[in-house]
Tab-separated table of C-alpha atoms in Angstrom:
chain	number	residue	atom	x	y	z
I	1	MET	CA	-10.488	12.166	14.314
I	2	SER	CA	-10.799	11.069	10.662
I	3	ASP	CA	-8.534	13.312	8.618
I	4	ALA	CA	-6.160	11.013	6.763
I	5	VAL	CA	-6.018	9.020	3.541
I	6	LEU	CA	-4.100	5.754	3.203
I	7	VAL	CA	-2.780	4.916	-0.268
I	8	LEU	CA	-1.732	1.364	-1.144
I	9	ASN	CA	0.285	0.495	-4.248
I	10	GLY	CA	0.943	-3.211	-4.618
I	11	GLY	CA	3.201	-4.800	-7.215
I	12	SER	CA	4.522	-8.246	-7.966
I	13	SER	CA	7.317	-7.956	-5.388
I	14	SER	CA	6.518	-4.913	-3.259
I	15	LEU	CA	3.858	-3.026	-1.351
I	16	LYS	CA	4.232	0.750	-1.201
I	17	PHE	CA	2.121	2.735	1.236
I	18	ALA	CA	1.618	6.351	2.189
I	19	VAL	CA	-0.634	8.272	4.557
I	20	PHE	CA	-1.583	11.823	3.626
I	21	GLU	CA	-3.354	14.392	5.759
I	22	ARG	CA	-6.588	15.537	4.127
I	23	ARG	CA	-5.543	19.084	3.387
I	24	GLU	CA	-5.088	20.838	0.062
I	25	GLU	CA	-1.318	20.391	-0.050
I	26	LEU	CA	-1.600	16.714	1.052
I	27	PRO	CA	1.198	16.691	3.654
I	28	VAL	CA	2.741	13.248	4.155
I	29	LEU	CA	2.213	11.698	7.577
I	30	LEU	CA	3.950	8.425	6.752
I	31	ARG	CA	5.435	6.773	3.685
I	32	GLY	CA	7.149	3.432	3.197
I	33	ASN	CA	7.673	0.274	1.220
I	34	VAL	CA	7.864	-3.448	1.877
I	35	SER	CA	10.161	-4.623	-0.916
I	36	SER	CA	11.737	-7.828	-2.294
I	37	LEU	CA	8.837	-10.005	-1.117
I	38	GLY	CA	10.028	-12.970	-3.157
I	39	HIS	CA	13.633	-12.802	-1.992
I	40	ARG	CA	14.747	-11.078	1.205
I	41	PRO	CA	11.886	-8.801	2.238
I	42	ARG	CA	12.780	-5.418	3.657
I	43	LEU	CA	10.803	-2.641	5.345
I	44	ARG	CA	11.679	0.964	4.658
I	45	VAL	CA	9.777	3.863	6.198
I	46	GLU	CA	10.761	7.428	5.405
I	47	ALA	CA	11.141	9.952	8.186
I	48	ALA	CA	8.055	12.195	8.172
I	49	ALA	CA	6.033	14.310	10.618
I	50	GLY	CA	8.577	13.753	13.369
I	51	ARG	CA	8.630	9.984	12.935
I	52	PRO	CA	11.980	8.155	12.694
I	53	LYS	CA	13.280	6.494	9.541
I	54	ILE	CA	13.145	2.687	9.420
I	55	ASP	CA	15.253	0.445	7.206
I	56	ARG	CA	15.444	-3.178	8.291
I	57	SER	CA	15.285	-6.713	7.005
I	58	LEU	CA	12.078	-8.599	7.785
I	59	ASP	CA	13.140	-12.161	7.140
I	60	GLU	CA	15.556	-14.193	5.086
I	61	ALA	CA	12.691	-16.127	3.512
I	62	PRO	CA	10.168	-14.839	0.942
I	63	ILE	CA	6.803	-13.561	2.215
I	64	ASP	CA	3.438	-13.221	0.482
I	65	MET	CA	1.248	-10.126	0.149
I	66	ASP	CA	-0.808	-11.057	3.235
I	67	LYS	CA	2.296	-10.903	5.416
I	68	ALA	CA	3.522	-7.728	3.731
I	69	PHE	CA	0.163	-6.095	4.425
I	70	ALA	CA	0.322	-7.239	8.053
I	71	VAL	CA	3.663	-5.434	8.339
I	72	VAL	CA	2.120	-2.257	6.937
I	73	ALA	CA	-0.854	-2.543	9.307
I	74	SER	CA	1.548	-2.891	12.234
I	75	VAL	CA	3.457	0.230	11.194
I	76	LEU	CA	0.209	2.197	10.913
I	77	ALA	CA	-0.924	1.002	14.344
I	78	GLU	CA	2.427	1.793	15.956
I	79	ASN	CA	2.149	5.334	14.640
I	80	ASP	CA	-1.466	5.678	15.858
I	81	LEU	CA	-2.768	6.324	12.351
I	82	LEU	CA	-5.464	3.673	11.913
I	83	ARG	CA	-8.062	5.717	13.811
I	84	ARG	CA	-7.429	8.711	11.516
I	85	ILE	CA	-7.956	6.921	8.191
I	86	ASP	CA	-11.423	7.136	6.659
I	87	ARG	CA	-10.474	6.581	3.022
I	88	VAL	CA	-8.154	4.080	1.385
I	89	GLY	CA	-6.958	4.735	-2.137
I	90	HIS	CA	-5.764	1.842	-4.274
I	91	ARG	CA	-3.651	1.896	-7.401
I	92	ILE	CA	-5.466	-0.485	-9.759
I	93	VAL	CA	-3.465	-1.305	-12.876
I	94	HIS	CA	-6.331	-2.038	-15.285
I	95	GLY	CA	-9.621	-0.175	-15.427
I	96	GLY	CA	-10.650	-1.319	-18.890
I	97	ARG	CA	-13.033	0.886	-20.860
I	98	ASP	CA	-15.475	1.490	-18.020
I	99	PHE	CA	-13.301	2.952	-15.267
I	100	THR	CA	-11.750	6.246	-16.314
I	101	GLU	CA	-11.970	8.090	-12.983
I	102	ALA	CA	-11.679	7.333	-9.281
I	103	THR	CA	-14.352	4.789	-8.330
I	104	ARG	CA	-15.718	3.290	-5.141
I	105	LEU	CA	-14.619	-0.340	-4.854
I	106	ASP	CA	-17.817	-2.183	-3.998
I	107	GLU	CA	-18.518	-5.817	-4.884
I	108	ARG	CA	-20.044	-4.936	-8.258
I	109	THR	CA	-16.975	-2.917	-9.241
I	110	LEU	CA	-14.554	-5.563	-7.992
I	111	LYS	CA	-16.382	-8.240	-9.992
I	112	ALA	CA	-15.882	-6.184	-13.166
I	113	LEU	CA	-12.213	-5.589	-12.348
I	114	ARG	CA	-11.581	-9.305	-11.806
I	115	LEU	CA	-12.622	-9.911	-15.413
I	116	LEU	CA	-9.625	-7.807	-16.486
I	117	GLU	CA	-7.059	-10.029	-14.743
I	118	PRO	CA	-5.957	-11.805	-17.969
I	119	MET	CA	-4.815	-8.435	-19.388
I	120	ALA	CA	-2.611	-7.675	-16.362
I	121	PRO	CA	-2.026	-11.045	-14.686
I	122	ILE	CA	0.924	-9.936	-12.575
I	123	HIS	CA	-0.770	-6.911	-11.027
I	124	GLN	CA	-4.578	-7.008	-11.169
I	125	ARG	CA	-5.053	-9.978	-8.867
I	126	ILE	CA	-2.639	-8.485	-6.349
I	127	ASN	CA	-4.386	-5.094	-6.481
I	128	ILE	CA	-7.764	-6.695	-5.756
I	129	GLU	CA	-6.311	-8.871	-2.999
I	130	ILE	CA	-5.034	-5.725	-1.276
I	131	VAL	CA	-8.521	-4.191	-1.424
I	132	ALA	CA	-9.873	-7.181	0.522
I	133	LEU	CA	-7.100	-6.897	3.107
I	134	ALA	CA	-7.675	-3.160	3.546
I	135	THR	CA	-11.421	-3.671	3.902
I	136	GLU	CA	-10.815	-6.186	6.685
I	137	LEU	CA	-8.387	-3.852	8.470
I	138	LEU	CA	-10.513	-0.712	8.048
I	139	PRO	CA	-14.123	-1.882	7.580
I	140	LYS	CA	-15.589	1.624	7.989
I	141	ALA	CA	-13.248	3.301	5.517
I	142	LEU	CA	-14.271	4.054	1.950
I	143	GLN	CA	-12.207	1.982	-0.506
I	144	ILE	CA	-11.479	3.890	-3.717
I	145	GLY	CA	-9.757	2.666	-6.879
I	146	CYS	CA	-7.623	4.887	-9.120
I	147	PHE	CA	-6.642	3.354	-12.444
I	148	ASP	CA	-3.388	3.315	-14.393
I	149	THR	CA	-5.311	3.106	-17.654
I	150	ALA	CA	-7.507	6.154	-16.979
I	151	PHE	CA	-4.890	8.787	-17.873
I	152	HIS	CA	-4.662	7.439	-21.422
I	153	SER	CA	-8.401	7.652	-22.142
I	154	THR	CA	-7.804	11.110	-23.687
I	155	ARG	CA	-5.786	9.679	-26.588
I	156	PRO	CA	-7.165	9.986	-30.130
I	157	GLU	CA	-9.183	7.007	-31.333
I	158	LEU	CA	-6.505	6.081	-33.866
I	159	ALA	CA	-4.004	5.685	-31.018
I	160	LYS	CA	-6.258	3.102	-29.388
I	161	ILE	CA	-7.411	0.752	-32.127
I	162	TYR	CA	-5.593	-2.161	-33.773
I	163	GLY	CA	-5.902	-3.542	-37.300
I	164	LEU	CA	-8.408	-6.157	-36.184
I	165	PRO	CA	-12.023	-6.797	-37.180
I	166	ARG	CA	-14.270	-4.035	-35.862
I	167	ALA	CA	-16.284	-6.479	-33.769
I	168	MET	CA	-13.142	-7.241	-31.745
I	169	THR	CA	-12.421	-3.547	-31.286
I	170	GLU	CA	-15.969	-2.975	-30.077
I	171	ALA	CA	-15.556	-5.923	-27.687
I	172	GLY	CA	-12.667	-4.105	-25.980
I	173	ILE	CA	-9.557	-5.409	-27.742
I	174	VAL	CA	-7.913	-1.995	-27.912
I	175	SER	CA	-4.856	-0.224	-26.539
I	176	TYR	CA	-5.371	0.945	-22.957
I	177	GLY	CA	-1.922	2.154	-21.894
I	178	PHE	CA	-0.516	1.881	-18.371
I	179	HIS	CA	1.613	3.710	-15.757
I	180	GLY	CA	-1.058	6.407	-15.968
I	181	LEU	CA	-0.867	7.410	-12.308
I	182	SER	CA	2.870	8.001	-12.674
I	183	TYR	CA	2.264	10.081	-15.806
I	184	SER	CA	-0.514	12.006	-14.064
I	185	HIS	CA	1.904	12.964	-11.283
I	186	ILE	CA	4.551	14.063	-13.804
I	187	ALA	CA	1.958	16.144	-15.668
I	188	SER	CA	1.071	17.954	-12.426
I	189	LYS	CA	4.755	18.654	-11.714
I	190	LEU	CA	5.197	19.985	-15.254
I	191	ARG	CA	2.236	22.327	-14.767
I	192	ASP	CA	3.916	23.607	-11.607
I	193	ARG	CA	7.035	24.361	-13.670
I	194	TYR	CA	5.605	25.535	-17.005
I	195	GLY	CA	2.012	26.509	-16.294
I	196	ALA	CA	-0.876	25.314	-18.443
I	197	SER	CA	1.433	24.238	-21.291
I	198	ALA	CA	2.937	21.549	-18.989
I	199	GLY	CA	6.128	21.545	-21.028
I	200	GLY	CA	4.406	21.438	-24.408
I	201	ARG	CA	5.159	18.355	-26.500
I	202	THR	CA	6.615	16.030	-23.878
I	203	ILE	CA	7.837	12.455	-23.703
I	204	VAL	CA	7.942	10.931	-20.244
I	205	ALA	CA	10.118	7.841	-19.797
I	206	HIS	CA	8.823	5.744	-16.887
I	207	LEU	CA	11.750	3.360	-16.601
I	208	GLY	CA	11.534	0.827	-13.805
I	209	SER	CA	10.992	-2.908	-13.538
I	210	GLY	CA	8.048	-2.179	-15.798
I	211	ALA	CA	8.853	0.450	-18.410
I	212	SER	CA	6.948	2.587	-20.873
I	213	LEU	CA	6.997	5.954	-22.619
I	214	CYS	CA	4.134	8.425	-22.898
I	215	ALA	CA	3.788	11.287	-25.357
I	216	MET	CA	1.900	14.160	-23.728
I	217	ASP	CA	0.797	17.471	-25.186
I	218	ALA	CA	-0.015	20.120	-22.575
I	219	GLY	CA	-0.177	17.355	-19.972
I	220	GLN	CA	-2.610	15.073	-21.824
I	221	SER	CA	-1.750	11.610	-23.137
I	222	ILE	CA	-1.410	11.467	-26.924
I	223	ALA	CA	0.300	8.093	-27.377
I	224	THR	CA	2.053	5.489	-25.236
I	225	THR	CA	4.137	2.368	-25.757
I	226	MET	CA	2.078	-0.069	-23.684
I	227	GLY	CA	-1.169	-1.181	-25.265
I	228	PHE	CA	-3.732	-3.913	-24.606
I	229	SER	CA	-1.537	-5.393	-21.871
I	230	THR	CA	1.506	-4.545	-19.795
I	231	LEU	CA	3.646	-6.704	-22.111
I	232	ASP	CA	3.744	-4.251	-24.994
I	233	GLY	CA	6.359	-1.682	-25.927
I	234	LEU	CA	9.787	-1.481	-24.334
I	235	VAL	CA	11.978	-4.354	-23.180
I	236	MET	CA	11.493	-4.542	-19.390
I	237	SER	CA	13.044	-6.310	-16.433
I	238	THR	CA	11.421	-9.694	-17.106
I	239	ARG	CA	8.795	-8.772	-19.737
I	240	CYS	CA	9.464	-9.088	-23.446
I	241	GLY	CA	8.030	-5.853	-24.784
I	242	ALA	CA	6.673	-5.630	-28.341
I	243	LEU	CA	6.834	-8.883	-30.324
I	244	ASP	CA	5.882	-9.962	-33.817
I	245	PRO	CA	2.529	-11.780	-33.285
I	246	GLY	CA	3.937	-14.536	-35.492
I	247	ILE	CA	6.296	-15.443	-32.646
I	248	ILE	CA	3.282	-16.136	-30.406
I	249	LEU	CA	1.740	-18.328	-33.110
I	250	HIS	CA	5.027	-20.194	-33.487
I	251	LEU	CA	5.331	-20.790	-29.742
I	252	LEU	CA	1.767	-22.086	-29.548
I	253	GLN	CA	1.617	-24.137	-32.737
I	254	ASP	CA	5.176	-25.352	-33.322
I	255	ARG	CA	6.763	-25.290	-29.852
I	256	ARG	CA	3.459	-26.489	-28.294
I	257	LEU	CA	3.682	-24.170	-25.301
I	258	SER	CA	0.598	-24.150	-23.092
I	259	GLY	CA	-1.150	-20.914	-22.198
I	260	ASP	CA	0.361	-20.947	-18.706
I	261	GLU	CA	3.846	-21.632	-20.077
I	262	LEU	CA	3.478	-18.741	-22.483
I	263	VAL	CA	2.406	-16.352	-19.713
I	264	THR	CA	5.399	-17.378	-17.589
I	265	LEU	CA	7.796	-16.988	-20.528
I	266	LEU	CA	6.608	-13.558	-21.635
I	267	TYR	CA	6.003	-11.988	-18.230
I	268	GLU	CA	8.661	-13.585	-16.009
I	269	GLN	CA	11.498	-15.068	-18.100
I	270	SER	CA	12.055	-12.536	-20.872
I	271	GLY	CA	13.201	-8.914	-21.063
I	272	LEU	CA	16.538	-7.952	-19.531
I	273	LEU	CA	16.636	-11.231	-17.615
I	274	GLY	CA	16.022	-13.343	-20.703
I	275	VAL	CA	18.455	-11.497	-22.978
I	276	SER	CA	21.260	-11.331	-20.410
I	277	GLY	CA	20.764	-14.675	-18.692
I	278	VAL	CA	22.185	-12.811	-15.703
I	279	SER	CA	19.563	-10.565	-14.116
I	280	GLY	CA	16.575	-8.353	-14.745
I	281	ASP	CA	18.048	-5.676	-12.476
I	282	MET	CA	19.653	-2.793	-14.366
I	283	ARG	CA	22.149	-2.118	-11.568
I	284	THR	CA	23.444	-5.687	-11.813
I	285	LEU	CA	23.668	-5.525	-15.596
I	286	ILE	CA	25.557	-2.227	-15.639
I	287	GLY	CA	28.040	-3.611	-13.111
I	288	SER	CA	28.562	-6.882	-14.992
I	289	ASP	CA	31.413	-7.704	-17.378
I	290	ASP	CA	29.267	-10.323	-19.121
I	291	ARG	CA	28.805	-9.657	-22.848
I	292	ALA	CA	25.166	-10.758	-22.774
I	293	ALA	CA	24.495	-8.340	-19.891
I	294	ALA	CA	25.928	-5.498	-21.985
I	295	GLN	CA	23.736	-6.520	-24.914
I	296	ALA	CA	20.643	-6.442	-22.700
I	297	VAL	CA	21.442	-2.834	-21.719
I	298	ASP	CA	22.111	-1.991	-25.386
I	299	LEU	CA	18.716	-3.420	-26.386
I	300	PHE	CA	16.941	-1.504	-23.616
I	301	VAL	CA	18.453	1.790	-24.818
I	302	TYR	CA	17.951	0.996	-28.514
I	303	ARG	CA	14.239	0.273	-28.117
I	304	ILE	CA	13.714	3.431	-26.064
I	305	GLY	CA	15.561	5.538	-28.643
I	306	ARG	CA	13.458	4.073	-31.436
I	307	GLU	CA	10.191	4.673	-29.575
I	308	ILE	CA	11.164	8.267	-28.750
I	309	GLY	CA	11.355	8.841	-32.491
I	310	SER	CA	7.936	7.269	-33.001
I	311	LEU	CA	6.262	9.298	-30.247
I	312	THR	CA	7.909	12.518	-31.438
I	313	ALA	CA	6.393	11.872	-34.863
I	314	ALA	CA	2.960	11.390	-33.244
I	315	MET	CA	3.245	14.861	-31.660
I	316	GLY	CA	5.034	16.629	-34.515
I	317	GLY	CA	8.025	17.600	-32.391
I	318	LEU	CA	9.586	17.440	-28.936
I	319	ASP	CA	9.951	20.195	-26.325
I	320	THR	CA	10.551	18.272	-23.088
I	321	LEU	CA	11.923	14.859	-22.126
I	322	VAL	CA	11.364	13.560	-18.591
I	323	PHE	CA	12.970	10.577	-16.856
I	324	THR	CA	11.193	8.977	-13.899
I	325	ALA	CA	10.925	5.707	-11.876
I	326	GLY	CA	13.770	3.528	-10.575
I	327	ILE	CA	16.041	3.348	-13.628
I	328	GLY	CA	15.044	6.764	-14.949
I	329	GLU	CA	15.861	8.437	-11.646
I	330	ASN	CA	18.938	6.458	-10.583
I	331	ALA	CA	20.873	5.350	-13.672
I	332	PRO	CA	22.864	8.295	-15.125
I	333	LEU	CA	24.504	5.988	-17.689
I	334	VAL	CA	21.147	4.955	-19.099
I	335	ARG	CA	19.974	8.591	-19.259
I	336	GLU	CA	23.228	9.553	-20.982
I	337	ARG	CA	22.870	6.857	-23.611
I	338	ILE	CA	19.207	7.603	-24.275
I	339	GLY	CA	20.095	11.279	-24.597
I	340	ALA	CA	22.746	10.373	-27.175
I	341	ALA	CA	20.203	8.261	-29.078
I	342	ALA	CA	17.854	11.277	-29.177
I	343	ALA	CA	20.546	13.842	-30.036
I	344	TRP	CA	19.097	14.169	-33.554
I	345	LEU	CA	16.007	15.704	-31.932
I	346	GLY	CA	18.094	18.404	-30.260
I	347	VAL	CA	18.508	16.575	-26.941
I	348	GLY	CA	21.741	17.376	-25.111
I	349	LEU	CA	22.660	16.372	-21.547
I	350	ASP	CA	25.006	18.154	-19.183
I	351	GLU	CA	27.470	15.509	-17.996
I	352	GLU	CA	27.843	16.801	-14.415
I	353	ARG	CA	24.180	17.585	-13.857
I	354	ASN	CA	23.244	14.175	-15.184
I	355	ARG	CA	25.810	12.435	-12.990
I	356	ARG	CA	24.436	14.219	-9.907
I	357	GLY	CA	20.835	13.495	-10.937
I	358	GLU	CA	19.684	17.100	-10.738
I	359	GLU	CA	16.149	18.006	-11.762
I	360	VAL	CA	17.335	19.702	-14.955
I	361	VAL	CA	19.993	17.645	-16.748
I	362	SER	CA	19.922	19.250	-20.211
I	363	ASN	CA	22.847	21.402	-21.293
I	364	ARG	CA	22.714	25.010	-22.492
I	365	ASN	CA	22.735	23.998	-26.150
I	366	SER	CA	19.870	21.540	-25.861
I	367	SER	CA	16.704	22.589	-27.671
I	368	VAL	CA	14.797	20.094	-25.522
I	369	ASP	CA	14.398	20.504	-21.754
I	370	VAL	CA	15.521	17.255	-20.112
I	371	LEU	CA	14.308	16.682	-16.555
I	372	VAL	CA	14.539	14.026	-13.847
I	373	ILE	CA	11.373	13.953	-11.704
I	374	PRO	CA	10.807	11.306	-9.002
I	375	ALA	CA	7.779	9.071	-9.469
I	376	ASP	CA	5.016	9.391	-6.876
I	377	GLU	CA	2.035	7.238	-7.781
I	378	GLU	CA	0.825	7.360	-4.185
I	379	ARG	CA	0.477	11.157	-4.282
I	380	ALA	CA	-1.308	10.886	-7.642
I	381	VAL	CA	-3.893	8.573	-6.043
I	382	ALA	CA	-4.321	10.924	-3.077
I	383	ALA	CA	-4.673	13.880	-5.446
I	384	GLU	CA	-7.454	12.142	-7.400
I	385	MET	CA	-9.282	11.504	-4.148
I	386	SER	CA	-8.741	15.129	-3.127
I	387	ILE	CA	-10.300	16.348	-6.380
I	388	LEU	CA	-13.392	14.265	-5.648
I	389	ARG	CA	-13.693	15.855	-2.221
I	390	SER	CA	-13.287	19.375	-3.600
I	391	LEU	CA	-16.319	18.877	-5.855
I	392	GLY	CA	-18.506	18.976	-2.768
I	393	ASN	CA	-19.799	15.442	-3.218
I	394	GLN	CA	-18.596	13.010	-0.577
I	395	ASP	CA	-18.699	10.112	-2.985
I	396	GLY	CA	-17.688	12.101	-6.052
I	397	PRO	CA	-18.088	11.102	-9.697
I	398	GLY	CA	-17.819	7.402	-10.304
I	399	LEU	CA	-18.475	6.595	-6.638
């Protein structure tokens, strides 16, 4: 019986997985996460379809993605799911200009995606590695890529181009935007709540280890804070966010940093970790008495508040503000402070609702609906694959 879809979502330190039954409502058969690969790896599997919850340490030592995938494969086998999976959906961070819809991951496609690795060095290589592992585990299954950049392809041309020579723009040096699968899921949830308007002029704050904002009008991307790479925009856990390009020139020409040293600095040693000198984890920073840790949190909130103003200007107003992802869903203090920074736009949070993390956290006087909606990139991937199937073409567009 082949009636299930496996979704794999690999990051720099985790591998999320979910198995959905191939029905319209996409019921979850199994969902889990192998986390903290570079520290103390842990397996968590949510209780679903009569299966017990799992939460256990794997090892005291770091593990690589191969071993994390082996753990996932073992869980699938133990739950007798491998025989039911005929499609594997992969979250691919960068699709460039060519991949704006779900696409079959054959060797030609993978070759093109490998060329995009320099624009997402933390994620793209890992995403492609997971495709190879899944192909080995399930050689008869169709491997399908769904792209974080695709959601932002609807933006106006002016939101995509930089002030560079046109030849560079035409060569692909443009803003792509990221976290698109997360934003796609939020847009679908907003349509469930508001109908076709999807909350009107909306800013979604995807605040996790990687962080960005997206301005959406009626569920379509209008502008976003990440651009050509996943470095742009907000201050993140270990990534710098937006920088004056002159700083890069200074680091290369005057400090004599090599290309590899620069990549390590900007992607792994900056952001909350770099500013605080303590940690890139928001929970640690909030709980710390260190002055530099407090300043890192202040900077995180300040940059978000400033970008909310910018994105509101791009839309001509704000009707809905949504928090999602790890920090957005689980840090009431951060939501409270961002709400205060956006009070001039009519944003008002209810203290008790916000503390409890309810879905609606705005107060009765707020002219902006403020929501907390859990991220679910895995369901977004499964939904894209479901749309392909509903078109009556087994391979679907782009396959």
